[in-house]
Amino acid sequence: MTAKQINAGILGTGYYLPEKILSNSDLEKIVDTSDEWITERTGIKERRIAANDVATSDLALKAAEMALKDAKVSPDELDLIIVATLTSDRIIPSTACIIQDLLGAKRAAAFDLSAACSGFAYGITVASQFIQCGAYRKALVIGAETLSKYINWEDRNTCVLFGDGAGAAVLGQVEDGYGILSFDLGSDGSGGDAIQIPSSGSRMPVSNESIEKRLNLIHMNGKEVFKFAVKAMGNTVKHSLEKIGMKQEEINWLVPHQANIRIIQSAAKRLAMPMEKVIVNIQKYGNMSAACIPIALAEAAAEKRFKKGDIIALSGFGAGLTWASCIIRWSKED
Ligand code: ACO
């Protein structure tokens, strides 16, 4: 006989955004673009940019503190901290270890997770496994990015898309039938070149030459990513639903990765969901990679949009290529 599985769910959420706003009209002064093009092609109106002396962990810490307060969990109760990011403060130590120290989470194991924009959904899936098997009781999962530091501000194809921010969730045991009901994680490394920072690691260490050629910044084949994303976002949610015999119509809220409003609309259409049930904040913040989903989730929770028992589907895709979704029955009272 196998031991009864513990139900893992979200106990609290938090988010933080840098104050500085960069609008489309500000970008018109930097590159050959227009508010009209950016709004029509992406849905983005403005994004947040971290100050020069602000690192990913600074944003992550504020989001984490809000999530812990919301969950009524103290740092010394944490068994695990996962930070999903592609813009860690340094290659070593991990940003998760920096957060562990800053929070004073003395008992927690800590590591970073690299799955780009799918990172938060990957992260809560990983953390929930530890809770479900009884190994850990409380986990903190953060998605945090300072993408502005990896943007080529002369490349209009990419510089209009990205922003900075952090979102977090505290996970722990919830009532039977609630919490994370199902997940789907996937990857296709053959598409790895579609979004990359060519000079950032052991393949091509950063050098004067690579900096001169801007190879230390984000390079993206937008069209290729777009084609992949419109399929991946809807399909991964369908796979998560299939695993628990749930129907699309049962989803109350879709919380998608915020890369492009047209990708979000197409995912909603594939899932036959009206846009009123889709959490969208891309117009305010742009694409913040791993931070998009937890910020959208935390903002919607703070606005009391979710009711206890609501079915929430998280859906992300990103560099790797990767994709991930989770189906959650919301366990918090409003
Ligand atoms: N302003 C004005 N014109 C522009 C801009 C701009 N900012 N950017 C591109 N253009 C031009 C192009 O140069 C092109 O001109 P041309 O026809 O003369 O060559 C024209 O607009 C059309 O370009 P497309 O690439 O066809 O534009 P598209 O409609 O595909 O939109 C976009 C481009 C927004 C990048 C879209 O493809 C997209 O959103 N792709 C997905 C990106 C994504 O999801 N990334 C997420 C992953 S990120 C991660 O994991 C970190």
Short mmCIF file of C-alpha atoms and ligand atoms in Angstrom, two decimals:
data_model
loop_
_atom_site.label_atom_id
_atom_site.label_comp_id
_atom_site.label_asym_id
_atom_site.label_seq_id
_atom_site.Cartn_x
_atom_site.Cartn_y
_atom_site.Cartn_z
CA MET A 1 0.00 0.00 0.00
CA THR A 2 1.38 3.45 -0.91
CA ALA A 3 1.27 6.33 1.58
CA LYS A 4 -1.48 8.90 1.01
CA GLN A 5 -0.19 11.82 -1.02
CA ILE A 6 -0.18 15.23 0.65
CA ASN A 7 -1.95 17.99 -1.31
CA ALA A 8 0.46 20.79 -2.20
CA GLY A 9 -0.92 24.24 -2.95
CA ILE A 10 -0.23 27.95 -2.90
CA LEU A 11 -0.47 29.50 0.58
CA GLY A 12 0.48 33.05 -0.41
CA THR A 13 1.72 35.19 -3.30
CA GLY A 14 3.72 38.39 -3.74
CA TYR A 15 5.23 40.58 -6.41
CA TYR A 16 7.49 43.55 -6.91
CA LEU A 17 8.22 45.86 -9.83
CA PRO A 18 10.92 48.51 -10.16
CA GLU A 19 9.56 52.06 -10.16
CA LYS A 20 11.07 53.30 -13.42
CA ILE A 21 8.61 53.10 -16.33
CA LEU A 22 9.84 52.99 -19.92
CA SER A 23 6.95 53.79 -22.27
CA ASN A 24 6.62 53.11 -25.98
CA SER A 25 7.05 56.81 -26.65
CA ASP A 26 10.33 56.74 -24.66
CA LEU A 27 11.46 53.89 -26.95
CA GLU A 28 10.56 55.93 -30.04
CA LYS A 29 13.44 58.22 -29.01
CA ILE A 30 15.91 55.31 -28.77
CA VAL A 31 15.17 53.11 -31.84
CA ASP A 32 13.22 53.33 -35.10
CA THR A 33 9.85 52.20 -33.74
CA SER A 34 6.41 53.58 -32.88
CA ASP A 35 3.86 53.24 -30.13
CA GLU A 36 1.40 52.10 -32.80
CA TRP A 37 3.67 49.25 -34.05
CA ILE A 38 4.51 48.01 -30.54
CA THR A 39 0.90 48.17 -29.33
CA GLU A 40 -0.55 46.46 -32.41
CA ARG A 41 2.12 43.76 -32.78
CA THR A 42 2.69 42.97 -29.08
CA GLY A 43 0.06 44.61 -26.82
CA ILE A 44 2.81 46.26 -24.74
CA LYS A 45 2.44 49.95 -23.76
CA GLU A 46 5.15 50.21 -21.10
CA ARG A 47 7.59 48.14 -19.06
CA ARG A 48 9.57 48.53 -15.82
CA ILE A 49 13.35 48.92 -15.76
CA ALA A 50 15.55 48.24 -12.72
CA ALA A 51 18.12 50.89 -11.73
CA ASN A 52 21.77 50.20 -12.58
CA ASP A 53 22.60 49.19 -9.00
CA VAL A 54 19.57 46.89 -8.61
CA ALA A 55 20.06 43.14 -9.15
CA THR A 56 17.58 40.30 -9.62
CA SER A 57 17.82 39.30 -5.93
CA ASP A 58 16.75 42.83 -4.87
CA LEU A 59 13.45 42.41 -6.76
CA ALA A 60 13.12 38.75 -5.72
CA LEU A 61 13.54 39.58 -2.02
CA LYS A 62 10.67 42.10 -2.03
CA ALA A 63 8.35 39.67 -3.85
CA ALA A 64 9.34 36.89 -1.43
CA GLU A 65 8.66 39.02 1.66
CA MET A 66 5.18 39.89 0.36
CA ALA A 67 4.43 36.21 -0.41
CA LEU A 68 5.60 35.06 3.06
CA LYS A 69 3.45 37.73 4.74
CA ASP A 70 0.44 36.74 2.63
CA ALA A 71 1.01 33.06 3.50
CA LYS A 72 1.64 33.85 7.20
CA VAL A 73 4.81 31.76 6.96
CA SER A 74 8.08 32.85 8.57
CA PRO A 75 11.44 32.39 6.78
CA ASP A 76 12.64 29.84 9.34
CA GLU A 77 9.75 27.54 8.37
CA LEU A 78 11.02 27.28 4.78
CA ASP A 79 12.52 23.96 3.72
CA LEU A 80 13.21 24.95 0.13
CA ILE A 81 13.81 28.06 -1.98
CA ILE A 82 13.77 27.88 -5.78
CA VAL A 83 14.51 30.94 -7.91
CA ALA A 84 13.56 30.62 -11.57
CA THR A 85 15.64 33.12 -13.50
CA LEU A 86 17.84 33.61 -16.54
CA THR A 87 19.33 36.79 -15.10
CA SER A 88 20.86 35.59 -11.83
CA ASP A 89 22.97 38.10 -9.87
CA ARG A 90 26.08 36.05 -10.70
CA ILE A 91 26.73 32.57 -12.17
CA ILE A 92 27.77 31.54 -8.66
CA PRO A 93 26.47 31.77 -6.00
CA SER A 94 22.88 31.06 -7.01
CA THR A 95 20.32 33.82 -6.52
CA ALA A 96 18.35 31.35 -4.38
CA CYS A 97 21.27 31.19 -1.92
CA ILE A 98 21.41 35.00 -1.81
CA ILE A 99 17.67 35.06 -0.99
CA GLN A 100 18.12 32.30 1.62
CA ASP A 101 20.70 34.48 3.39
CA LEU A 102 18.76 37.75 3.08
CA LEU A 103 15.58 36.14 4.45
CA GLY A 104 17.45 34.29 7.19
CA ALA A 105 15.81 31.04 6.04
CA LYS A 106 18.30 28.95 7.99
CA ARG A 107 16.73 25.52 7.31
CA ALA A 108 16.13 25.94 3.58
CA ALA A 109 17.83 24.16 0.69
CA ALA A 110 18.20 26.63 -2.19
CA PHE A 111 18.87 26.45 -5.91
CA ASP A 112 18.21 28.32 -9.15
CA LEU A 113 16.18 26.79 -11.95
CA SER A 114 16.87 27.49 -15.62
CA ALA A 115 13.81 27.10 -17.83
CA ALA A 116 13.51 30.73 -19.02
CA CYS A 117 9.89 31.92 -19.28
CA SER A 118 8.57 28.48 -18.24
CA GLY A 119 10.67 28.68 -15.08
CA PHE A 120 7.98 29.53 -12.53
CA ALA A 121 5.63 26.73 -13.64
CA TYR A 122 8.62 24.35 -13.66
CA GLY A 123 9.54 25.66 -10.20
CA ILE A 124 6.19 25.15 -8.51
CA THR A 125 5.96 21.70 -10.08
CA VAL A 126 9.36 20.74 -8.63
CA ALA A 127 8.59 22.24 -5.21
CA SER A 128 5.18 20.57 -5.06
CA GLN A 129 6.78 17.12 -5.53
CA PHE A 130 8.80 17.57 -2.32
CA ILE A 131 5.67 18.60 -0.41
CA GLN A 132 3.45 15.87 -1.88
CA CYS A 133 5.87 13.11 -0.86
CA GLY A 134 6.21 14.55 2.65
CA ALA A 135 9.94 15.38 2.42
CA TYR A 136 9.36 19.13 2.85
CA ARG A 137 6.53 21.17 4.40
CA LYS A 138 7.05 24.71 3.10
CA ALA A 139 8.67 25.97 -0.10
CA LEU A 140 9.21 29.40 -1.63
CA VAL A 141 9.25 29.66 -5.42
CA ILE A 142 10.29 32.92 -7.07
CA GLY A 143 10.37 34.01 -10.71
CA ALA A 144 12.60 37.09 -11.00
CA GLU A 145 14.36 38.86 -13.83
CA THR A 146 16.37 41.95 -14.73
CA LEU A 147 16.20 41.38 -18.50
CA SER A 148 16.93 45.06 -19.17
CA LYS A 149 20.58 44.28 -18.45
CA TYR A 150 20.68 41.81 -21.39
CA ILE A 151 18.89 43.93 -23.97
CA ASN A 152 20.54 45.36 -27.05
CA TRP A 153 19.01 48.85 -26.98
CA GLU A 154 19.89 49.28 -30.68
CA ASP A 155 17.85 46.21 -31.75
CA ARG A 156 14.21 47.19 -32.26
CA ASN A 157 13.26 43.52 -32.76
CA THR A 158 13.93 42.76 -29.10
CA CYS A 159 14.34 45.93 -27.02
CA VAL A 160 10.63 46.80 -27.13
CA LEU A 161 9.57 43.43 -25.69
CA PHE A 162 11.21 42.95 -22.31
CA GLY A 163 10.98 44.33 -18.76
CA ASP A 164 12.06 43.66 -15.18
CA GLY A 165 10.15 42.33 -12.16
CA ALA A 166 9.67 39.52 -9.64
CA GLY A 167 6.81 37.34 -8.40
CA ALA A 168 6.73 34.67 -5.69
CA ALA A 169 4.57 31.98 -4.16
CA VAL A 170 4.80 30.06 -0.88
CA LEU A 171 3.74 26.43 -1.16
CA GLY A 172 2.60 24.08 1.56
CA GLN A 173 -0.05 21.52 2.47
CA VAL A 174 -3.66 22.37 1.55
CA GLU A 175 -7.04 20.63 2.02
CA ASP A 176 -7.88 17.46 0.10
CA GLY A 177 -8.94 18.17 -3.49
CA TYR A 178 -7.23 21.59 -3.55
CA GLY A 179 -3.84 22.85 -4.71
CA ILE A 180 -1.76 21.63 -7.65
CA LEU A 181 -3.86 18.95 -9.33
CA SER A 182 -1.77 18.32 -12.42
CA PHE A 183 1.20 19.54 -14.45
CA ASP A 184 2.84 19.17 -17.85
CA LEU A 185 6.50 20.00 -18.45
CA GLY A 186 8.25 19.77 -21.81
CA SER A 187 11.31 20.69 -23.81
CA ASP A 188 12.63 20.75 -27.36
CA GLY A 189 16.31 21.61 -27.30
CA SER A 190 16.49 21.48 -31.11
CA GLY A 191 14.94 24.98 -31.02
CA GLY A 192 17.56 26.31 -28.64
CA ASP A 193 18.99 28.88 -31.05
CA ALA A 194 15.64 30.66 -31.40
CA ILE A 195 16.15 32.61 -28.16
CA GLN A 196 19.65 32.78 -26.78
CA ILE A 197 22.43 34.85 -25.30
CA PRO A 198 25.27 33.50 -27.48
CA SER A 199 28.18 34.73 -25.37
CA SER A 200 27.23 34.00 -21.78
CA GLY A 201 28.83 30.73 -20.72
CA SER A 202 31.44 28.11 -21.48
CA ARG A 203 30.62 27.82 -25.22
CA MET A 204 31.63 31.42 -25.87
CA PRO A 205 32.85 33.15 -22.73
CA VAL A 206 32.22 36.89 -22.63
CA SER A 207 35.13 38.72 -24.25
CA ASN A 208 35.86 42.19 -25.60
CA GLU A 209 35.10 40.84 -29.07
CA SER A 210 31.74 39.27 -28.09
CA ILE A 211 30.72 42.46 -26.29
CA GLU A 212 31.63 44.52 -29.35
CA LYS A 213 29.43 42.24 -31.49
CA ARG A 214 26.63 42.43 -28.85
CA LEU A 215 26.71 38.63 -28.52
CA ASN A 216 26.42 38.97 -24.73
CA LEU A 217 22.83 40.22 -25.19
CA ILE A 218 19.50 38.57 -26.08
CA HIS A 219 19.16 37.32 -29.67
CA MET A 220 15.80 36.08 -30.84
CA ASN A 221 14.12 34.76 -33.98
CA GLY A 222 10.74 36.30 -33.18
CA LYS A 223 8.76 34.61 -35.94
CA GLU A 224 10.04 31.12 -35.04
CA VAL A 225 9.27 31.64 -31.35
CA PHE A 226 5.83 32.99 -32.21
CA LYS A 227 4.93 29.89 -34.27
CA PHE A 228 6.11 27.58 -31.50
CA ALA A 229 4.38 29.57 -28.76
CA VAL A 230 0.87 29.67 -30.23
CA LYS A 231 0.79 25.86 -30.29
CA ALA A 232 2.70 25.19 -27.05
CA MET A 233 0.63 27.42 -24.74
CA GLY A 234 -2.72 25.79 -25.49
CA ASN A 235 -1.38 22.25 -25.95
CA THR A 236 0.41 22.10 -22.61
CA VAL A 237 -2.79 23.09 -20.75
CA LYS A 238 -4.71 20.41 -22.67
CA HIS A 239 -2.12 17.80 -21.63
CA SER A 240 -2.37 18.85 -17.97
CA LEU A 241 -6.17 18.63 -18.13
CA GLU A 242 -6.12 15.20 -19.80
CA LYS A 243 -4.05 13.75 -16.95
CA ILE A 244 -6.88 14.43 -14.48
CA GLY A 245 -9.83 13.98 -16.84
CA MET A 246 -10.80 17.64 -16.58
CA LYS A 247 -12.42 19.62 -19.41
CA GLN A 248 -11.36 23.04 -20.78
CA GLU A 249 -14.73 24.50 -19.76
CA GLU A 250 -13.89 23.80 -16.13
CA ILE A 251 -11.03 26.33 -16.13
CA ASN A 252 -12.04 29.58 -14.40
CA TRP A 253 -8.80 31.46 -15.05
CA LEU A 254 -5.91 31.18 -17.47
CA VAL A 255 -2.67 32.79 -16.20
CA PRO A 256 -0.42 32.76 -19.27
CA HIS A 257 3.16 33.82 -19.89
CA GLN A 258 3.00 37.42 -21.14
CA ALA A 259 5.16 37.54 -24.28
CA ASN A 260 2.75 38.92 -26.86
CA ILE A 261 -1.00 39.65 -26.63
CA ARG A 262 -1.53 37.84 -29.96
CA ILE A 263 0.06 34.66 -28.52
CA ILE A 264 -2.16 34.96 -25.41
CA GLN A 265 -5.30 35.48 -27.52
CA SER A 266 -4.47 32.50 -29.69
CA ALA A 267 -3.89 30.26 -26.63
CA ALA A 268 -7.23 31.40 -25.18
CA LYS A 269 -8.92 30.60 -28.50
CA ARG A 270 -7.38 27.11 -28.60
CA LEU A 271 -8.78 26.54 -25.11
CA ALA A 272 -12.15 28.12 -26.07
CA MET A 273 -11.73 30.62 -23.24
CA PRO A 274 -13.13 34.17 -23.40
CA MET A 275 -10.49 36.86 -22.73
CA GLU A 276 -12.41 37.92 -19.58
CA LYS A 277 -11.10 34.72 -17.98
CA VAL A 278 -7.50 35.40 -18.97
CA ILE A 279 -5.19 37.36 -16.65
CA VAL A 280 -3.37 39.92 -18.80
CA ASN A 281 -0.89 42.56 -17.63
CA ILE A 282 1.43 42.64 -20.66
CA GLN A 283 0.38 46.22 -21.44
CA LYS A 284 1.97 47.42 -18.17
CA TYR A 285 5.04 45.23 -17.84
CA GLY A 286 5.97 43.50 -21.15
CA ASN A 287 7.78 40.16 -21.13
CA MET A 288 9.59 39.58 -17.82
CA SER A 289 10.38 35.92 -18.59
CA ALA A 290 10.09 33.77 -15.43
CA ALA A 291 8.53 36.68 -13.51
CA CYS A 292 5.46 37.06 -15.76
CA ILE A 293 3.30 34.22 -14.47
CA PRO A 294 3.91 34.76 -10.72
CA ILE A 295 3.36 38.53 -11.05
CA ALA A 296 0.10 38.00 -12.98
CA LEU A 297 -0.98 35.41 -10.39
CA ALA A 298 -0.06 37.56 -7.38
CA GLU A 299 -1.59 40.72 -8.82
CA ALA A 300 -4.86 38.93 -9.59
CA ALA A 301 -4.87 37.36 -6.11
CA ALA A 302 -4.23 40.78 -4.50
CA GLU A 303 -7.17 42.16 -6.52
CA LYS A 304 -9.28 39.30 -5.08
CA ARG A 305 -10.18 37.99 -8.52
CA PHE A 306 -9.86 34.33 -7.46
CA LYS A 307 -12.47 32.57 -5.29
CA LYS A 308 -11.77 29.49 -3.22
CA GLY A 309 -12.33 26.45 -5.47
CA ASP A 310 -11.58 28.26 -8.76
CA ILE A 311 -9.62 26.22 -11.30
CA ILE A 312 -6.56 28.16 -12.45
CA ALA A 313 -4.36 27.09 -15.36
CA LEU A 314 -0.81 28.44 -15.49
CA SER A 315 0.78 28.19 -18.94
CA GLY A 316 4.25 29.18 -20.07
CA PHE A 317 6.76 28.73 -22.87
CA GLY A 318 10.24 30.02 -23.38
CA ALA A 319 13.87 29.60 -24.30
CA GLY A 320 15.17 26.06 -24.37
CA LEU A 321 12.73 25.63 -25.94
CA THR A 322 10.57 24.79 -22.96
CA TRP A 323 6.90 24.74 -22.02
CA ALA A 324 5.03 24.11 -18.78
CA SER A 325 1.54 24.22 -17.32
CA CYS A 326 -0.12 23.52 -13.98
CA ILE A 327 -3.76 23.11 -13.04
CA ILE A 328 -4.49 24.49 -9.58
CA ARG A 329 -7.66 24.44 -7.50
CA TRP A 330 -7.35 27.70 -5.56
CA SER A 331 -7.35 26.95 -1.85
CA LYS A 332 -7.20 30.43 -0.35
CA GLU A 333 -10.29 32.16 1.08
CA ASP A 334 -10.80 35.62 -0.50
N1 ACO B 1 9.16 48.67 -34.46
C1 ACO B 1 8.86 48.79 -35.78
N2 ACO B 1 9.08 47.80 -36.66
C2 ACO B 1 9.60 46.66 -36.18
C3 ACO B 1 9.93 46.47 -34.83
C4 ACO B 1 9.70 47.55 -33.97
N3 ACO B 1 9.98 47.48 -32.65
N4 ACO B 1 10.42 45.23 -34.67
C5 ACO B 1 10.41 44.65 -35.88
N5 ACO B 1 9.93 45.51 -36.80
C6 ACO B 1 9.75 45.31 -38.22
C7 ACO B 1 10.63 44.21 -38.77
O1 ACO B 1 11.92 44.74 -39.04
C8 ACO B 1 9.89 43.82 -40.02
O2 ACO B 1 10.19 44.73 -41.03
P1 ACO B 1 10.52 44.23 -42.53
O3 ACO B 1 9.26 43.51 -42.97
O4 ACO B 1 10.78 45.48 -43.25
O5 ACO B 1 11.70 43.33 -42.37
C9 ACO B 1 8.43 44.04 -39.64
O6 ACO B 1 8.43 44.87 -38.47
C10 ACO B 1 7.67 42.78 -39.33
O7 ACO B 1 8.46 41.97 -38.50
P2 ACO B 1 7.93 40.58 -38.01
O8 ACO B 1 9.07 39.84 -37.41
O9 ACO B 1 7.13 39.94 -39.09
O10 ACO B 1 6.91 41.04 -36.88
P3 ACO B 1 5.96 40.11 -36.08
O11 ACO B 1 4.58 40.46 -36.38
O12 ACO B 1 6.36 38.67 -36.15
O13 ACO B 1 6.25 40.59 -34.58
C11 ACO B 1 7.47 39.94 -32.64
C12 ACO B 1 7.56 40.47 -34.07
C13 ACO B 1 6.69 40.93 -31.80
C14 ACO B 1 8.88 39.77 -32.09
C15 ACO B 1 6.73 38.57 -32.65
O14 ACO B 1 7.28 37.74 -33.64
C16 ACO B 1 6.79 37.88 -31.32
O15 ACO B 1 6.19 38.30 -30.36
N6 ACO B 1 7.47 36.72 -31.26
C17 ACO B 1 7.54 35.95 -30.04
C18 ACO B 1 8.57 36.49 -29.09
C19 ACO B 1 8.49 35.73 -27.78
O16 ACO B 1 7.48 35.20 -27.43
N7 ACO B 1 9.56 35.67 -27.02
C20 ACO B 1 9.39 34.95 -25.79
C21 ACO B 1 10.45 34.21 -25.43
S1 ACO B 1 11.56 35.19 -24.60
C22 ACO B 1 12.40 34.24 -23.47
O17 ACO B 1 12.26 33.06 -23.32
C23 ACO B 1 13.37 35.02 -22.69
#
